[in-house]
Structure formats: C-alpha cells, structure tokens
CSV table of C-alpha atoms and ligand atoms in Angstrom, one decimal:
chain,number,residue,atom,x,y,z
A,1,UNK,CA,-0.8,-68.0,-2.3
A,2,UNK,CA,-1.7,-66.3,-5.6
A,3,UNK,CA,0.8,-64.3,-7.3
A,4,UNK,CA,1.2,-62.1,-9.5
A,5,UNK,CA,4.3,-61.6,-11.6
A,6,UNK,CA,5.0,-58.4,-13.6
A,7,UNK,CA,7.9,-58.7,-15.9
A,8,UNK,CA,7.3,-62.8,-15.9
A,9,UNK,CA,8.1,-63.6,-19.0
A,10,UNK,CA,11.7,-62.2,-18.2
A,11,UNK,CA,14.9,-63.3,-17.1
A,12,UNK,CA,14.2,-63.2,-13.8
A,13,UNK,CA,10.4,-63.3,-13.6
A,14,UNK,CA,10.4,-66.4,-15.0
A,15,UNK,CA,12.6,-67.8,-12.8
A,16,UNK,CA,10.5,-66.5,-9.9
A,17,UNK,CA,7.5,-68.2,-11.4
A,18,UNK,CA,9.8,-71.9,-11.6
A,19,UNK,CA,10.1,-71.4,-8.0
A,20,UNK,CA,7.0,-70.0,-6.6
A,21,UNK,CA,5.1,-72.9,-8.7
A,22,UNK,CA,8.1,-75.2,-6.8
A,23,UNK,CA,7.0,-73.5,-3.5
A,24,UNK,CA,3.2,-74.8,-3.9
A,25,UNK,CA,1.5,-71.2,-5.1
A,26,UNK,CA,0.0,-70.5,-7.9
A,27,UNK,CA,1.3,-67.9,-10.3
A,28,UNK,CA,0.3,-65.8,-13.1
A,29,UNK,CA,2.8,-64.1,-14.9
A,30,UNK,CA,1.8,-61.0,-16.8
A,31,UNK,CA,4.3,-59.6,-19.5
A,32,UNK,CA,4.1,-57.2,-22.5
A,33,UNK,CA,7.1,-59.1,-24.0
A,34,UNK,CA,9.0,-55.8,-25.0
A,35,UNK,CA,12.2,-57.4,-23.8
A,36,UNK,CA,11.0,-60.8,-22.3
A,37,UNK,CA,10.1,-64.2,-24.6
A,38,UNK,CA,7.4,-66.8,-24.2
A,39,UNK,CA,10.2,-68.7,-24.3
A,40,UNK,CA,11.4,-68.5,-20.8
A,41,UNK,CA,7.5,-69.9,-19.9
A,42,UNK,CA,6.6,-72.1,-22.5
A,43,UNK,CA,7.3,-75.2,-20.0
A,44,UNK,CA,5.0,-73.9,-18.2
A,45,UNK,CA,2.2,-73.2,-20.4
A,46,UNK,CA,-0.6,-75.5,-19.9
A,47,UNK,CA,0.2,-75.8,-16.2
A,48,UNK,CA,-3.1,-75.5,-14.4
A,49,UNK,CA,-1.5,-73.6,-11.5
A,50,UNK,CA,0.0,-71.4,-13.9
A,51,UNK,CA,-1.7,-68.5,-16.4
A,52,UNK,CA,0.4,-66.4,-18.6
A,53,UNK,CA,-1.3,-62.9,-19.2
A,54,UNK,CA,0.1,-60.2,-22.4
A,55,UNK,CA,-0.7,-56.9,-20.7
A,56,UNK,CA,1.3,-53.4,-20.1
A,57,UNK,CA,1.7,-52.9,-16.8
A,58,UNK,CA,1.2,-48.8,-17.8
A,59,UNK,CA,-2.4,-49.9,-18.2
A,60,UNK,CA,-4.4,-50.8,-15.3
A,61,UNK,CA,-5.8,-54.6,-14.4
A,62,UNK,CA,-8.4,-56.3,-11.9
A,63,UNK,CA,-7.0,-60.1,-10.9
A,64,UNK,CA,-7.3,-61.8,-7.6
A,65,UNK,CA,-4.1,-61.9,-6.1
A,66,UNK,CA,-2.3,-62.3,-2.2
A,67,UNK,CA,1.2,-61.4,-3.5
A,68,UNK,CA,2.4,-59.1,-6.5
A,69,UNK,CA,6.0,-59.3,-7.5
A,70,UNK,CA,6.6,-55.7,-9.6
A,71,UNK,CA,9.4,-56.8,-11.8
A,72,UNK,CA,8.0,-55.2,-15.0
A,73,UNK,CA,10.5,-53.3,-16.5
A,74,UNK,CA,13.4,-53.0,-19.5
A,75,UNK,CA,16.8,-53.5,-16.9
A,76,UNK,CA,19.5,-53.9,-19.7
A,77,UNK,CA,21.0,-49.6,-20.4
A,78,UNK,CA,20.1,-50.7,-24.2
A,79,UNK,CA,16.6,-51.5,-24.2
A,80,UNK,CA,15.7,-49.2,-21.5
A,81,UNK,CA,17.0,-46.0,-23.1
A,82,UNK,CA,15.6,-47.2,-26.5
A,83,UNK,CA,12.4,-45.4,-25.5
A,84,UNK,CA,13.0,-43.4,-22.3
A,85,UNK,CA,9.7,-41.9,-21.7
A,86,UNK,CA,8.1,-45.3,-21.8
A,87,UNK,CA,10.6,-46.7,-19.1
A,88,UNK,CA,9.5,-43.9,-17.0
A,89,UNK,CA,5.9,-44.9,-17.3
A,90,UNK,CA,6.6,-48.3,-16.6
A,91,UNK,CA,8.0,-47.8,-13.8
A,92,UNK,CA,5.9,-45.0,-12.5
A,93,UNK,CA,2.4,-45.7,-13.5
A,94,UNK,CA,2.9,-49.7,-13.8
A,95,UNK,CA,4.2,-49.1,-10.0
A,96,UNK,CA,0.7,-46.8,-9.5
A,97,UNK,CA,-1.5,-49.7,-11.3
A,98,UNK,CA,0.1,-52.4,-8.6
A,99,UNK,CA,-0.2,-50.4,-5.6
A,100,UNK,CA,-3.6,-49.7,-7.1
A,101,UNK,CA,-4.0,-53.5,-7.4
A,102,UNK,CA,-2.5,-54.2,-3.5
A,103,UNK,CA,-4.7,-51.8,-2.2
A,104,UNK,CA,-7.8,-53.1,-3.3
A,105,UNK,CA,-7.3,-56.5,-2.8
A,106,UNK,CA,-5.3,-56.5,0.3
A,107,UNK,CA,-2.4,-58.2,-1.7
A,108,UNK,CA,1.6,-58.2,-0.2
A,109,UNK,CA,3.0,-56.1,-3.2
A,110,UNK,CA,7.5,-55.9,-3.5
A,111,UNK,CA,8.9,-53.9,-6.0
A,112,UNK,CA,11.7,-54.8,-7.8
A,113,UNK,CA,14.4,-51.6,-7.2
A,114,UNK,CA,17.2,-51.4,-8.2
A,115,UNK,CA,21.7,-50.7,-7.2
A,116,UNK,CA,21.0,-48.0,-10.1
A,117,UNK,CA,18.8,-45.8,-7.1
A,118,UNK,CA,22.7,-45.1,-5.3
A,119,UNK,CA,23.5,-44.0,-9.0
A,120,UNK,CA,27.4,-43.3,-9.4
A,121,UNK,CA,27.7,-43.6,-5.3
A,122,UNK,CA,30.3,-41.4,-3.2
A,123,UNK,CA,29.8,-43.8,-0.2
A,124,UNK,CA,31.1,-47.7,-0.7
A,125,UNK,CA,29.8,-50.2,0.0
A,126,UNK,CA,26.8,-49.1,-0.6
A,127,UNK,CA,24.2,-49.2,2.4
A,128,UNK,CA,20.1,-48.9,2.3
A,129,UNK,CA,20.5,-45.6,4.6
A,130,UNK,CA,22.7,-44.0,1.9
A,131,UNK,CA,20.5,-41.5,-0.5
A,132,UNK,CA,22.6,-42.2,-4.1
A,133,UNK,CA,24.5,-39.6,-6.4
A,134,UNK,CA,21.5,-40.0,-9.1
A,135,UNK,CA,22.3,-37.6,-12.1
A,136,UNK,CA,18.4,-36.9,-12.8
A,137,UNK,CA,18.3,-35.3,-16.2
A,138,UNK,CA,21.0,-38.2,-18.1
A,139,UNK,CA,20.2,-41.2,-20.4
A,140,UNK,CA,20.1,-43.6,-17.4
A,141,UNK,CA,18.2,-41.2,-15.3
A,142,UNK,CA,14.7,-42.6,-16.8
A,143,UNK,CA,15.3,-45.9,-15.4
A,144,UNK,CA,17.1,-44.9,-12.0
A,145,UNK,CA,15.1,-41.8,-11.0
A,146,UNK,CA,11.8,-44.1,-12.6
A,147,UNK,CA,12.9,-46.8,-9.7
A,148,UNK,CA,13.6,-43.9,-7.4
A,149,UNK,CA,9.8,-42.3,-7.5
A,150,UNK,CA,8.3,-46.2,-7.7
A,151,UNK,CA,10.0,-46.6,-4.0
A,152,UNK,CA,8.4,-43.8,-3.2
A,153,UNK,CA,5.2,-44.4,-4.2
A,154,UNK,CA,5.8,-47.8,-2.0
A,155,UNK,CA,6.2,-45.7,1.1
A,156,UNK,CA,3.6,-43.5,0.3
A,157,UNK,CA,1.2,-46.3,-0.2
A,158,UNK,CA,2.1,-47.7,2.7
A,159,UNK,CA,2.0,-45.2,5.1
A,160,UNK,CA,-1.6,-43.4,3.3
A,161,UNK,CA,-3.4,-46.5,2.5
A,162,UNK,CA,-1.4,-49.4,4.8
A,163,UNK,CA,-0.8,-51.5,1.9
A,164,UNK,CA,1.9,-54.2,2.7
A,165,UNK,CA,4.8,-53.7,1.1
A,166,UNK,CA,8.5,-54.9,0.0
A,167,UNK,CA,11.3,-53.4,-1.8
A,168,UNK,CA,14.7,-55.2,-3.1
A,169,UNK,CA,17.5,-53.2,-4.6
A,170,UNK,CA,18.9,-55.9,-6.8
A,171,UNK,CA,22.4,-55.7,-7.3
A,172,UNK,CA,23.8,-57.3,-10.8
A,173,UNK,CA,22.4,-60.4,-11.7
A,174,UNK,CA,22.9,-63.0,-14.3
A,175,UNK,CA,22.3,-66.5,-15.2
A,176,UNK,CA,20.0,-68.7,-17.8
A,177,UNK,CA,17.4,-67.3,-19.7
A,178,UNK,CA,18.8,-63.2,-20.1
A,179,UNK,CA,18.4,-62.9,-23.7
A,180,UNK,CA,21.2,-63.1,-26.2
A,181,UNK,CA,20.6,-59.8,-27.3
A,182,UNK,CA,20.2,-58.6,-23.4
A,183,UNK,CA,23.0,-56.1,-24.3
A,184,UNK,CA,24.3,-56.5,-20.2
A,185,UNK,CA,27.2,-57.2,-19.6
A,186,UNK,CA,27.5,-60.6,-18.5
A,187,UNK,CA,25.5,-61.9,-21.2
A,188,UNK,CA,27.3,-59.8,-23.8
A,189,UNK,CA,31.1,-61.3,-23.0
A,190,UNK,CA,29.6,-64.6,-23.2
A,191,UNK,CA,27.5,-64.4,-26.4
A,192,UNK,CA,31.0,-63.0,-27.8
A,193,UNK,CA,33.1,-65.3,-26.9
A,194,UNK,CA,31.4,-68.2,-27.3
A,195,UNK,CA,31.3,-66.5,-31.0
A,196,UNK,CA,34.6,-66.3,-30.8
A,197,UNK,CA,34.4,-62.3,-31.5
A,198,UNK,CA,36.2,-59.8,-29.5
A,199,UNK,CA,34.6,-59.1,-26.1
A,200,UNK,CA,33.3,-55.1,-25.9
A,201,UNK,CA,34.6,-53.5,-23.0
A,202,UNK,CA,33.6,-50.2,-22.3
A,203,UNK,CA,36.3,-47.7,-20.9
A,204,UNK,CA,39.0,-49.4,-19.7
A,205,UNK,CA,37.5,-52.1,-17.7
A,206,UNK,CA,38.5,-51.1,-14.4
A,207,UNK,CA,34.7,-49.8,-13.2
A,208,UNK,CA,33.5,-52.5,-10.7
A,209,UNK,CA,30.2,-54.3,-10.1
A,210,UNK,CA,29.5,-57.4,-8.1
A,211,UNK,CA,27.7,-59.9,-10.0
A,212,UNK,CA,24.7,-61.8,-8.2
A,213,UNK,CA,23.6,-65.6,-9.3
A,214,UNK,CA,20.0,-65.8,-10.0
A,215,UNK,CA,19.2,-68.4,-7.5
A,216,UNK,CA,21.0,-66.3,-4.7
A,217,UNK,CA,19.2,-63.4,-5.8
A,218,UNK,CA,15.6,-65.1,-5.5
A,219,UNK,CA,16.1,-66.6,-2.6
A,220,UNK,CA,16.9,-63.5,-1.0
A,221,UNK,CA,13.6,-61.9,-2.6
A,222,UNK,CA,11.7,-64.6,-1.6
A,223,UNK,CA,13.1,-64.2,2.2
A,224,UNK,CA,12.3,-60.8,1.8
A,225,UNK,CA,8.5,-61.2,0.6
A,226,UNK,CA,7.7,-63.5,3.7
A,227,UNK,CA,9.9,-61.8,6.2
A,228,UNK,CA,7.5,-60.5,8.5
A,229,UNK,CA,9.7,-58.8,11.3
A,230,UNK,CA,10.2,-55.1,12.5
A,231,UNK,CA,10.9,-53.1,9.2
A,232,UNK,CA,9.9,-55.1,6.7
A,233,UNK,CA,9.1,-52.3,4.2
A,234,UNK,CA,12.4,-50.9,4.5
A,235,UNK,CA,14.7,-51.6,1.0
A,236,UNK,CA,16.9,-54.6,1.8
A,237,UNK,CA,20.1,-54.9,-0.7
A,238,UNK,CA,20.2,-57.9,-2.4
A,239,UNK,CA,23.8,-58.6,-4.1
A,240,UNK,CA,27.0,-61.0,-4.0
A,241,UNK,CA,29.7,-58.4,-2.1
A,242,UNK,CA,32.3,-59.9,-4.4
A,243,UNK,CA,33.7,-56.6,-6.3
A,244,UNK,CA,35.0,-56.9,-9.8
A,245,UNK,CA,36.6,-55.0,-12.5
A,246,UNK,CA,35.0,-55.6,-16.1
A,247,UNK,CA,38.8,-56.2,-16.8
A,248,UNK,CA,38.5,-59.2,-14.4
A,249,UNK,CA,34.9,-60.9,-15.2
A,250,UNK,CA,36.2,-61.0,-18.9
A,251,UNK,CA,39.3,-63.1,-17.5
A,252,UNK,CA,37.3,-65.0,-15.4
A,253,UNK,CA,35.5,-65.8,-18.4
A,254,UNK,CA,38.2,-66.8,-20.3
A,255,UNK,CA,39.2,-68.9,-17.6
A,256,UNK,CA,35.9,-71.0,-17.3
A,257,UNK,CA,36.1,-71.4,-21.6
A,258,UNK,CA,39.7,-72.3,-21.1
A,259,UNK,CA,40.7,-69.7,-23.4
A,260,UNK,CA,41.3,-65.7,-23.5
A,261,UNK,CA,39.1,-63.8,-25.8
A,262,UNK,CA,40.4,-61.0,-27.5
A,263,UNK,CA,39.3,-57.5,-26.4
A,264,UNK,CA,38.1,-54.3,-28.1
A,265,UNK,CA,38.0,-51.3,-26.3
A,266,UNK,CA,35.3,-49.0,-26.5
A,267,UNK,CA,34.0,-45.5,-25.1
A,268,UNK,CA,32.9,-45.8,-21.8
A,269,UNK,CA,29.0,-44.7,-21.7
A,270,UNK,CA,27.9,-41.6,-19.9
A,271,UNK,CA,27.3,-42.0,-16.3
A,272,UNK,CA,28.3,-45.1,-16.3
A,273,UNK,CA,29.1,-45.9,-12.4
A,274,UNK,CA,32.4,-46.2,-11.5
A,275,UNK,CA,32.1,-48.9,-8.7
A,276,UNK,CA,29.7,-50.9,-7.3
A,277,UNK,CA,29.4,-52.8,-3.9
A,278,UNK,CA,26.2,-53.6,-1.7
A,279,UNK,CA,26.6,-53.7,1.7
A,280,UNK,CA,24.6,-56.5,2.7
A,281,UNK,CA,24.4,-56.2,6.5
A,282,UNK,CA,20.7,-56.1,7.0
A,283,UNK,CA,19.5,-58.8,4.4
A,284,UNK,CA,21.7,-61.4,6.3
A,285,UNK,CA,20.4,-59.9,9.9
A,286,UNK,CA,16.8,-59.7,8.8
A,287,UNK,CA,16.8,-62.9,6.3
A,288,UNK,CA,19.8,-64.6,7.3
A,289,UNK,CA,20.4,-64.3,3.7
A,290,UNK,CA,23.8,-64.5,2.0
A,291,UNK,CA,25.2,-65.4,-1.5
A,292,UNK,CA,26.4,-68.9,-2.2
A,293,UNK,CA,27.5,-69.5,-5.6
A,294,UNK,CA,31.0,-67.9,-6.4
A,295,UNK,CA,31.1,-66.7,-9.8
A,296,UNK,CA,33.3,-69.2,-11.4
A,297,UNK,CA,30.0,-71.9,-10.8
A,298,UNK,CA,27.7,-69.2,-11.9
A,299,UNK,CA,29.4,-68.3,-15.0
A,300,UNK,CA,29.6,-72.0,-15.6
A,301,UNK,CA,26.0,-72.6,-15.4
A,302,UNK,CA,25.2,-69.5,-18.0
A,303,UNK,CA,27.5,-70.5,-20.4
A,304,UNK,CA,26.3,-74.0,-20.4
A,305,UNK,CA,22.7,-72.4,-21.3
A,306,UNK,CA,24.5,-70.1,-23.8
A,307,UNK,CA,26.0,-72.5,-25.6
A,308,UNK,CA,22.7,-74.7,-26.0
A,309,UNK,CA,20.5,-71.4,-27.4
A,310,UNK,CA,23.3,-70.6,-29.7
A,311,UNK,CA,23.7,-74.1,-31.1
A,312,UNK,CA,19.7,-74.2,-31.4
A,313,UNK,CA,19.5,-70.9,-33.4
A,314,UNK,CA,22.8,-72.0,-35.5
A,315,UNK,CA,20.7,-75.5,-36.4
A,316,UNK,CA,17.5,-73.5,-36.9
A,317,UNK,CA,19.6,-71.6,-39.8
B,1,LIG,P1,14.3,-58.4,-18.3
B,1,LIG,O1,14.4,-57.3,-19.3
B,1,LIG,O2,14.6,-59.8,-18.7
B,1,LIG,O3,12.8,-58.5,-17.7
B,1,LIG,C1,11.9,-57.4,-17.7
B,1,LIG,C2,10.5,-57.9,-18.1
B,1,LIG,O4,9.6,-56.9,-18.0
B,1,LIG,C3,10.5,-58.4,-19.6
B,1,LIG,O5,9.9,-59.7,-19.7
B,1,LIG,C4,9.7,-57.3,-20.3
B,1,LIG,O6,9.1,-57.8,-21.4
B,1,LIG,C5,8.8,-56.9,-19.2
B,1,LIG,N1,8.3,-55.5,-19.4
B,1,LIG,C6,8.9,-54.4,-19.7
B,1,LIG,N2,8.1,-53.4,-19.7
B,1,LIG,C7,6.9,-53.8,-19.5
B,1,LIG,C8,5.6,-53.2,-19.4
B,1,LIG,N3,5.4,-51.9,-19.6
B,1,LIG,N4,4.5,-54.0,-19.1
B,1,LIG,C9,4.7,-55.4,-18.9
B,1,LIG,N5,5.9,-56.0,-18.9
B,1,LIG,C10,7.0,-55.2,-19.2
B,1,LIG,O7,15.2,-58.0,-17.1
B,1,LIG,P2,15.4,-58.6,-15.6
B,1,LIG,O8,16.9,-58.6,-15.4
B,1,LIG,O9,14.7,-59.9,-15.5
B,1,LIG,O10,14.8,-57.5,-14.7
B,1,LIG,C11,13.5,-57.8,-14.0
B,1,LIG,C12,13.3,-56.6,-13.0
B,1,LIG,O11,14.4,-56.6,-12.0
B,1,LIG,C13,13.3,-55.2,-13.6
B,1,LIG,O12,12.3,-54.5,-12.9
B,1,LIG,C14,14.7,-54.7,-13.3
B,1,LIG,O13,14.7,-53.3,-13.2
B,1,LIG,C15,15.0,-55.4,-12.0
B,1,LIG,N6,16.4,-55.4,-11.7
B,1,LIG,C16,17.2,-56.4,-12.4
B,1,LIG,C17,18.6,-56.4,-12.2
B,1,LIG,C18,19.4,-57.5,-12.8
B,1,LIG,O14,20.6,-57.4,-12.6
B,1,LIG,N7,18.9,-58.5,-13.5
B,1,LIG,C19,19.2,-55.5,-11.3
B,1,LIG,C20,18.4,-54.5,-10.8
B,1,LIG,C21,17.0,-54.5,-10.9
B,2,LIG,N1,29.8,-53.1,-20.2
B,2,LIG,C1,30.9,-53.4,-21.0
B,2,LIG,N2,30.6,-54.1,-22.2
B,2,LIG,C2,29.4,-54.5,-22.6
B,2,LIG,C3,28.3,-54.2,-21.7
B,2,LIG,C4,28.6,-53.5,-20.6
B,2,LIG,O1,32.1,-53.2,-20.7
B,2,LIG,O2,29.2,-55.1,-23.6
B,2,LIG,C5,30.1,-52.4,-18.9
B,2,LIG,C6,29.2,-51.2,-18.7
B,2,LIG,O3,29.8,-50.0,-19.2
B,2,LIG,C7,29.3,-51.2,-17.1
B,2,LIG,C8,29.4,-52.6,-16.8
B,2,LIG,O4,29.9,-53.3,-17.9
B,2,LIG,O5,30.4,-50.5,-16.7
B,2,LIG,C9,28.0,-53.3,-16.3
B,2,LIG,O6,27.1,-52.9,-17.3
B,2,LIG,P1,25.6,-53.5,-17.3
B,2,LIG,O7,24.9,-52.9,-18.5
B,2,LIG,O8,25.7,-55.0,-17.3
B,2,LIG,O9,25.0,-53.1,-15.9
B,2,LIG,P2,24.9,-51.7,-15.2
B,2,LIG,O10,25.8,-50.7,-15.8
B,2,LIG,O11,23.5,-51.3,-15.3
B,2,LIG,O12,25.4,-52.0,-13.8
C-alpha cells in the first residue's frame, strides 16, 4: 500500500510511519510542523519508500494514495487552545480535504478521534454507543467538538459517497518522541523530574485517565485499518483499561526513577474530565486487540528516551 500520514512528523505519526515502512508499504508523511519536528523522521529521510511533505492539511492536496491516516492535529490542551479557531479548522476542513482525497482516489481513509468526544462522561467506562457530556462553547471544546464534527463528516462520507472509512477514539497515549515541551501530562512529570523540579499537578490529582503505550495503541489502529468485518466504520476505543489518579502516575513515576519528586499543586483547568476509562469490549471482539505493556515498562521506555534528549540539548548548550 501507499499511505498517507497527516500529522507524520508527530509523536505518533511518526511512529506509524516506522511501522507501516516495517510492514512493507510505502509512506508519505505530510506535516505542517506546528507542534511536530523533523526530528521524529529524520532517520527516515532519504528512504526511497519514504517522502516527507510540509503542507496544512486546512489546504487541500492531490497524491496517489490506497490508505490515509488523518492524524493531523495539535492533541496536547496547550498547543491546541493556543489558537482555537485554527484547531477547529484542522480538524474540520483538514478532515473535508481527506475525505475529499479518499473520495477521489478510492483510498481507505481512518481518522484519528479522540476519548475527548465522551467529554467529562456521566457513563464509565466509557463505551462507543455512549454520546459524551461535551461542553461545546469551553476552551477544550475546539478540539473535542472539532473531532466530534470530523466523525461526522466520516459517516457522512461514507454513507453519501461510499468512501471507506475508519475511526479510533484514542485514549491517553505516551511514549518516545512526544515533545519535551508537549505540555501532557505524561511527558510533563517526566521532563520535571528528570529536572529534578517539582512535578505540576493540577487540582488535586485525584482525576483519572488510563494511559496507553504507543506500540499498544498502533497496533490496535493498525488492526483497525485492515479489519474488514461487519461494522468496520463504526468508532472502535482504543486504550489500556488501567484507571489511574494523577496522584498515582506521579508515584509510579517516582517509583520507576527510584525516587519521589516533590509536588506543586496547581488550579485544576476548566473542564478538565474528572475520570476516564475506555471500555474496550469491541476492539478486542473485532481485532482481538488488547493492551500489553503495563505502565511501569512503558514509563520505563519514555524515560529512557527522556533522559537521552535532555542530556543532548544539555551538551548542545
Ligand atoms: P502531536 O501534537 O505530536 O502530533 C500532531 C501532528 O499534527 C504534529 O506533527 C503537528 O505538527 C501536526 N499538525 C497539526 N496541525 C496541522 C495542520 N493544520 N496541518 C498539518 N499538520 C498539522 O500529537 P499526537 O499525540 O501524535 O496526536 C496525533 C493525533 O492523534 C491527533 O489527531 C490527536 O488528536 C490524536 N490523539 C492523540 C492522543 C494521544 O494521547 N496521543 C489521544 C487522542 C487523540
Ligand atoms: N495534568 C497535570 N499536570 C500537568 C499536565 C496535566 O496534572 O502538567 C493533568 C490534567 O489536568 C488532566 C490530566 O493530567 O487532568 C491529563 O492531562 P493531559 O493534558 O495529559 O490529557 P487530557 O486532559 O487531554 O486527557
């Protein structure tokens, strides 16, 4: 296959294009770099399987593709509420511009949704059938309610024009290559302590997520992409099930760096979702998908490559 990457140049785009170009296919990634960095590609630059394209997905663009992988998009609260109305056009007319794409050349297209479309939810775990508790006029309603409407152009497309498509609502997810200044909040407590500042926890760290390795994560959107049973363009959760308080990833932290970082307690942000959970049901009935790295390994691995950028930028000083 061909495929196209949106967002490839990101955390996990460019992870997707290590292992589609592992898989055999070839791949361009296309990337406006707002919050993405050649670096996450530059081994593959030069590649002739691989192309690297600077382009806004806002605008649109003619390539020869079988598969589009829509990941284009700020995902950290930061960088996506730094210019709101933009986020919204990402995600709404860069979502119009691939369906545009998939339409015309036949292409498989999945969008990358999003937990943030079940909002602050009322039901828990949280299952595909469940509509969300979406506050739509908030500062994290451009991104939710942008992922919201770029589902539904999905359907639409699908059902007006037959185009094939996916969509995964990706639960937390962390590992190598988010960026230092990501502002998430895996990343942050780990930039922090291996800085030996004092971790920021917002509120008072009881709100719960469940935090998804990256290599779970894509081979559940991989499964997804070539899944070609009954429903295969309904959203499919794709998540670790493992619920944890902010209180208790910063401990876990400390556990895997053998020591406790301090903690300074900070207001919580507004809407900020009080738990988190997917039920994952259908992706392991559908893909026979399920998480397998516990988070103790994972936070091992992405400490390991946060300690090797931040002794690389100390030397470079
Ligand atoms: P990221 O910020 O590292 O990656 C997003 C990429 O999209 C960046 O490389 C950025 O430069 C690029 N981009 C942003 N706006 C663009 C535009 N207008 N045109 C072209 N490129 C643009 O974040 P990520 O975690 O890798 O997220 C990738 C996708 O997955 C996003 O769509 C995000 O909403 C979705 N997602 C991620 C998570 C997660 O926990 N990592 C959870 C839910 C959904
Ligand atoms: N958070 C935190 N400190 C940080 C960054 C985030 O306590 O430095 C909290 C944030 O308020 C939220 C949780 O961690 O309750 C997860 O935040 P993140 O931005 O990673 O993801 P999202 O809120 O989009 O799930």
């Amino acid at each position: 296959m061909r495929a196209l990457v949106t967002g490839g140049a990101g955390f996990l785009g460019s992870h997707l294009c290590d292992r589609l170009l592992a898989e055999g296919h070839e791949v361009i990634a296309m990337d406006n770099l707002f919050t993405g960095s050649k670096k996450n590609i530059v081994h593959l630059l030069g590649r002739s399987d691989f192309e690297f394209v600077r382009h806004d997905v806002v605008n649109p663009i003619m390539l020869e593709v079988d598969w589009i992988f829509n990941l284009a998009c700020p995902a950290s609260p930061i960088h996506y509420q730094y210019n709101p109305v933009k986020t919204v056009k990402t995600s709404v007319m860069g979502t119009l511009n691939m369906l545009g794409l998939a339409k015309r050349v036949r292409a498989r297209i999945m969008q990358a949704s999003t937990s943030e479309v079940y909002g602050d939810p009322e039901m828990h775990p949280q299952r595909e059938a469940y509509w969300g508790n979406v506050n739509p006029i908030g500062p994290r309603s451009c991104y939710d309610e942008g992922k919201r409407v770029a589902e539904t152009l999905m359907m639409d497309y699908r059902r007006q024009n037959k185009v094939d498509t996916r969509i995964v609502r990706i639960f937390n997810t962390y590992g190598p290559r988010m960026a230092v200044g990501d502002g998430r909040v895996a990343s942050n407590f780990i930039v922090q302590a291996l800085q030996g500042q004092k971790l920021t926890m917002y509120g008072d760290g009881s709100q719960t997520r469940c935090f998804c390795y990256v290599d779970d994560l894509l081979e559940g959107m991989l499964a997804l992409m070539k899944y070609e049973g009954d429903g295969a363009e309904e959203p499919v959760n794709i998540g670790n099930t493992e619920e944890r308080s902010m209180s208790d990833l910063a401990a876990c932290i400390g556990k895997v760096l053998s020591r406790q970082p301090e903690i300074e307690y900070l207001p919580l942000p507004v809407n900020d979702p009080v738990r988190r959970r997917p039920d994952i049901s259908r992706a392991k009935e559908r893909l026979g998908w399920e998480p397998r790295t516990s988070l103790e390994e994972g936070l091992g691995h992405t400490i390991g490559y946060f300690r090797k950028v931040l002794s690389e930028e100390n030397a470079a000083l």
